[in-house]
């Protein structure tokens, strides 16, 4: 599929976790995916799965907030803010 169909979950610990947790949103842009989730755990791993939610008609990212704004039912909250 398309990279924006994906959600990436990164499991790590210690300083790596603290560093990556602060960069979740930046990692989404760098990796060109809909969502990056950083979680703490003993085993370091990266998992890729289908992103939750619906596809935004403007940016094509999947988001669980799509459809909540009655005036802009097809776009995500980020795109709503960017178009104001």
XYZ file of N, CA and C in Angstrom:
252
model
N 0.808 -1.185 0.000
C 0.000 0.000 0.000
C 0.855 1.254 0.000
N 0.224 2.329 0.244
C 0.838 3.659 0.299
C 1.428 3.889 1.690
N 2.564 4.570 1.818
C 3.156 4.811 3.144
C 2.201 5.520 4.112
N 1.326 6.381 3.596
C 0.402 7.091 4.482
C -0.697 6.178 5.031
N -0.775 4.937 4.542
C -1.704 3.957 5.097
C -1.181 3.379 6.408
N 0.083 3.655 6.738
C 0.759 2.969 7.839
C 0.803 3.749 9.145
N 0.828 2.965 10.226
C 1.139 3.454 11.560
C 2.355 2.647 12.014
N 3.362 3.318 12.517
C 4.574 2.658 12.989
C 4.639 2.778 14.507
N 4.836 1.644 15.162
C 5.005 1.618 16.613
C 6.459 1.255 16.912
N 7.136 2.142 17.629
C 8.536 1.940 18.000
C 8.580 1.657 19.496
N 9.143 0.514 19.854
C 9.290 0.148 21.255
C 10.769 0.223 21.606
N 11.076 0.969 22.652
C 12.462 1.134 23.088
C 12.463 1.519 24.561
N 13.621 1.792 25.117
C 13.686 2.130 26.555
C 14.784 3.151 26.824
N 14.791 3.669 28.027
C 15.841 4.577 28.487
C 15.907 5.876 27.715
N 17.131 6.313 27.428
C 17.340 7.578 26.722
C 16.775 7.552 25.309
N 16.835 6.393 24.653
C 16.260 6.276 23.310
C 14.761 6.564 23.336
N 14.079 6.021 24.342
C 12.634 6.265 24.475
C 12.365 7.756 24.672
N 13.071 8.383 25.603
C 12.853 9.808 25.884
C 13.097 10.663 24.646
N 14.158 10.364 23.917
C 14.496 11.110 22.710
C 13.419 10.941 21.635
N 13.029 9.704 21.364
C 12.068 9.433 20.292
C 10.651 9.876 20.652
N 10.278 9.782 21.911
C 8.938 10.193 22.344
C 8.720 11.677 22.054
N 9.753 12.481 22.273
C 9.665 13.914 21.996
C 9.541 14.213 20.504
N 9.910 13.261 19.653
C 9.934 13.481 18.201
C 8.833 12.737 17.445
N 7.808 12.247 18.124
C 6.762 11.464 17.448
C 6.201 12.170 16.214
N 5.805 13.419 16.347
C 5.210 14.145 15.222
C 6.225 14.395 14.109
N 7.464 14.660 14.466
C 8.512 14.876 13.468
C 8.783 13.575 12.719
N 8.781 12.455 13.443
C 9.004 11.159 12.814
C 7.921 10.843 11.787
N 6.681 11.267 12.044
C 5.602 11.080 11.065
C 5.953 11.754 9.745
N 6.490 12.955 9.815
C 6.851 13.691 8.597
C 8.078 13.073 7.919
N 9.067 12.687 8.708
C 10.286 12.116 8.147
C 9.992 10.781 7.466
N 9.188 9.951 8.129
C 8.892 8.617 7.613
C 7.729 8.595 6.618
N 7.028 9.732 6.490
C 5.874 9.892 5.591
C 4.821 8.820 5.866
N 4.398 8.739 7.128
C 3.352 7.814 7.547
C 2.265 8.598 8.276
N 1.112 7.972 8.476
C 0.007 8.660 9.139
C 0.205 8.825 10.633
N 0.862 7.857 11.266
C 1.015 7.936 12.715
C 2.277 7.194 13.146
N 2.974 7.779 14.120
C 4.099 7.122 14.788
C 3.779 7.103 16.271
N 3.891 5.942 16.857
C 3.644 5.785 18.288
C 4.921 5.231 18.908
N 5.462 5.931 19.899
C 6.656 5.478 20.610
C 6.215 5.007 21.987
N 6.586 3.765 22.305
C 6.214 3.212 23.608
C 7.431 2.615 24.288
N 7.351 2.529 25.612
C 8.467 2.018 26.391
C 8.306 0.520 26.590
N 9.401 -0.205 26.442
C 9.391 -1.650 26.643
C 10.806 -2.184 26.684
N 10.949 -3.387 27.177
C 12.267 -3.995 27.329
C 12.876 -4.398 25.988
N 12.050 -4.930 25.100
C 12.534 -5.405 23.809
C 12.425 -4.283 22.774
N 13.546 -3.949 22.131
C 13.520 -2.913 21.089
C 12.948 -3.517 19.811
N 11.919 -2.852 19.249
C 11.332 -3.351 18.011
C 10.551 -2.251 17.309
N 10.304 -2.493 16.028
C 9.504 -1.589 15.204
C 8.411 -2.423 14.548
N 7.163 -1.982 14.688
C 6.031 -2.694 14.095
C 5.312 -1.754 13.128
N 4.853 -2.305 12.017
C 4.108 -1.536 11.022
C 2.745 -2.183 10.855
N 1.689 -1.354 10.927
C 0.325 -1.839 10.722
C -0.502 -0.746 10.066
N -1.721 -1.096 9.672
C -2.602 -0.121 9.044
C -2.968 0.953 10.064
N -2.908 2.194 9.639
C -3.239 3.318 10.522
C -4.738 3.324 10.826
N -5.108 3.675 12.055
C -6.526 3.728 12.407
C -7.192 4.989 11.863
N -8.491 4.930 11.717
C -9.268 6.096 11.300
C -9.597 6.099 9.831
N -9.896 7.293 9.339
C -10.288 7.490 7.949
C -9.264 8.375 7.244
N -9.240 8.292 5.927
C -8.276 9.040 5.121
C -8.759 10.478 4.910
N -7.900 11.434 5.212
C -8.192 12.851 5.009
C -8.174 13.151 3.509
N -9.178 13.854 3.048
C -9.286 14.191 1.624
C -8.241 15.223 1.204
N -7.673 15.941 2.149
C -6.701 16.992 1.810
C -5.257 16.493 1.894
N -4.857 15.888 3.012
C -3.456 15.485 3.193
C -3.228 13.990 2.992
N -4.291 13.225 2.915
C -4.267 11.769 2.694
C -3.789 10.969 3.884
N -3.522 11.627 5.020
C -3.142 10.892 6.222
C -4.398 10.315 6.868
N -4.251 9.164 7.513
C -5.368 8.580 8.247
C -5.425 9.202 9.636
N -6.643 9.506 10.085
C -6.824 10.180 11.367
C -8.161 9.752 11.960
N -8.193 9.599 13.259
C -9.422 9.190 13.937
C -10.381 10.362 14.172
N -9.952 11.607 13.913
C -10.799 12.791 14.104
C -11.635 13.146 12.879
N -11.410 12.498 11.763
C -12.137 12.842 10.536
C -13.618 12.544 10.724
N -14.442 13.519 10.347
C -15.881 13.384 10.469
C -16.460 14.036 11.705
N -15.631 14.539 12.578
C -16.123 15.167 13.816
C -16.537 16.625 13.626
N -16.016 17.274 12.600
C -16.374 18.669 12.316
C -17.461 18.674 11.249
N -18.651 19.158 11.600
C -19.779 19.096 10.657
C -19.588 19.988 9.435
N -18.723 21.003 9.524
C -18.488 21.889 8.389
C -17.389 21.366 7.462
N -16.542 20.501 7.985
C -15.443 19.916 7.206
C -15.371 18.415 7.508
N -16.353 17.645 7.076
C -16.417 16.236 7.476
C -15.380 15.325 6.824
N -14.701 15.793 5.775
C -13.775 14.931 5.042
C -12.300 15.212 5.316
N -12.006 16.181 6.194
C -10.599 16.494 6.442
C -10.285 16.420 7.937
N -8.999 16.209 8.232
C -8.543 16.054 9.619
C -8.462 17.408 10.331
N -8.324 17.357 11.638
C -8.278 18.591 12.433
C -7.046 19.440 12.077
N -5.933 18.806 11.735
C -4.734 19.549 11.334
C -5.004 20.348 10.063
N -5.651 19.729 9.087
C -5.971 20.412 7.842
C -7.020 21.510 8.047
N -7.942 21.285 8.953
C -8.939 22.317 9.264
C -8.231 23.562 9.774
N -7.296 23.381 10.697
C -6.532 24.518 11.233
C -5.701 25.185 10.155
N -5.110 24.420 9.263
C -4.261 24.978 8.207
C -5.044 25.721 7.139
N -6.331 25.446 7.001
C -7.135 26.115 5.976
C -7.906 27.315 6.508
N -7.820 27.585 7.806
C -8.527 28.738 8.374
C -7.845 30.035 7.995
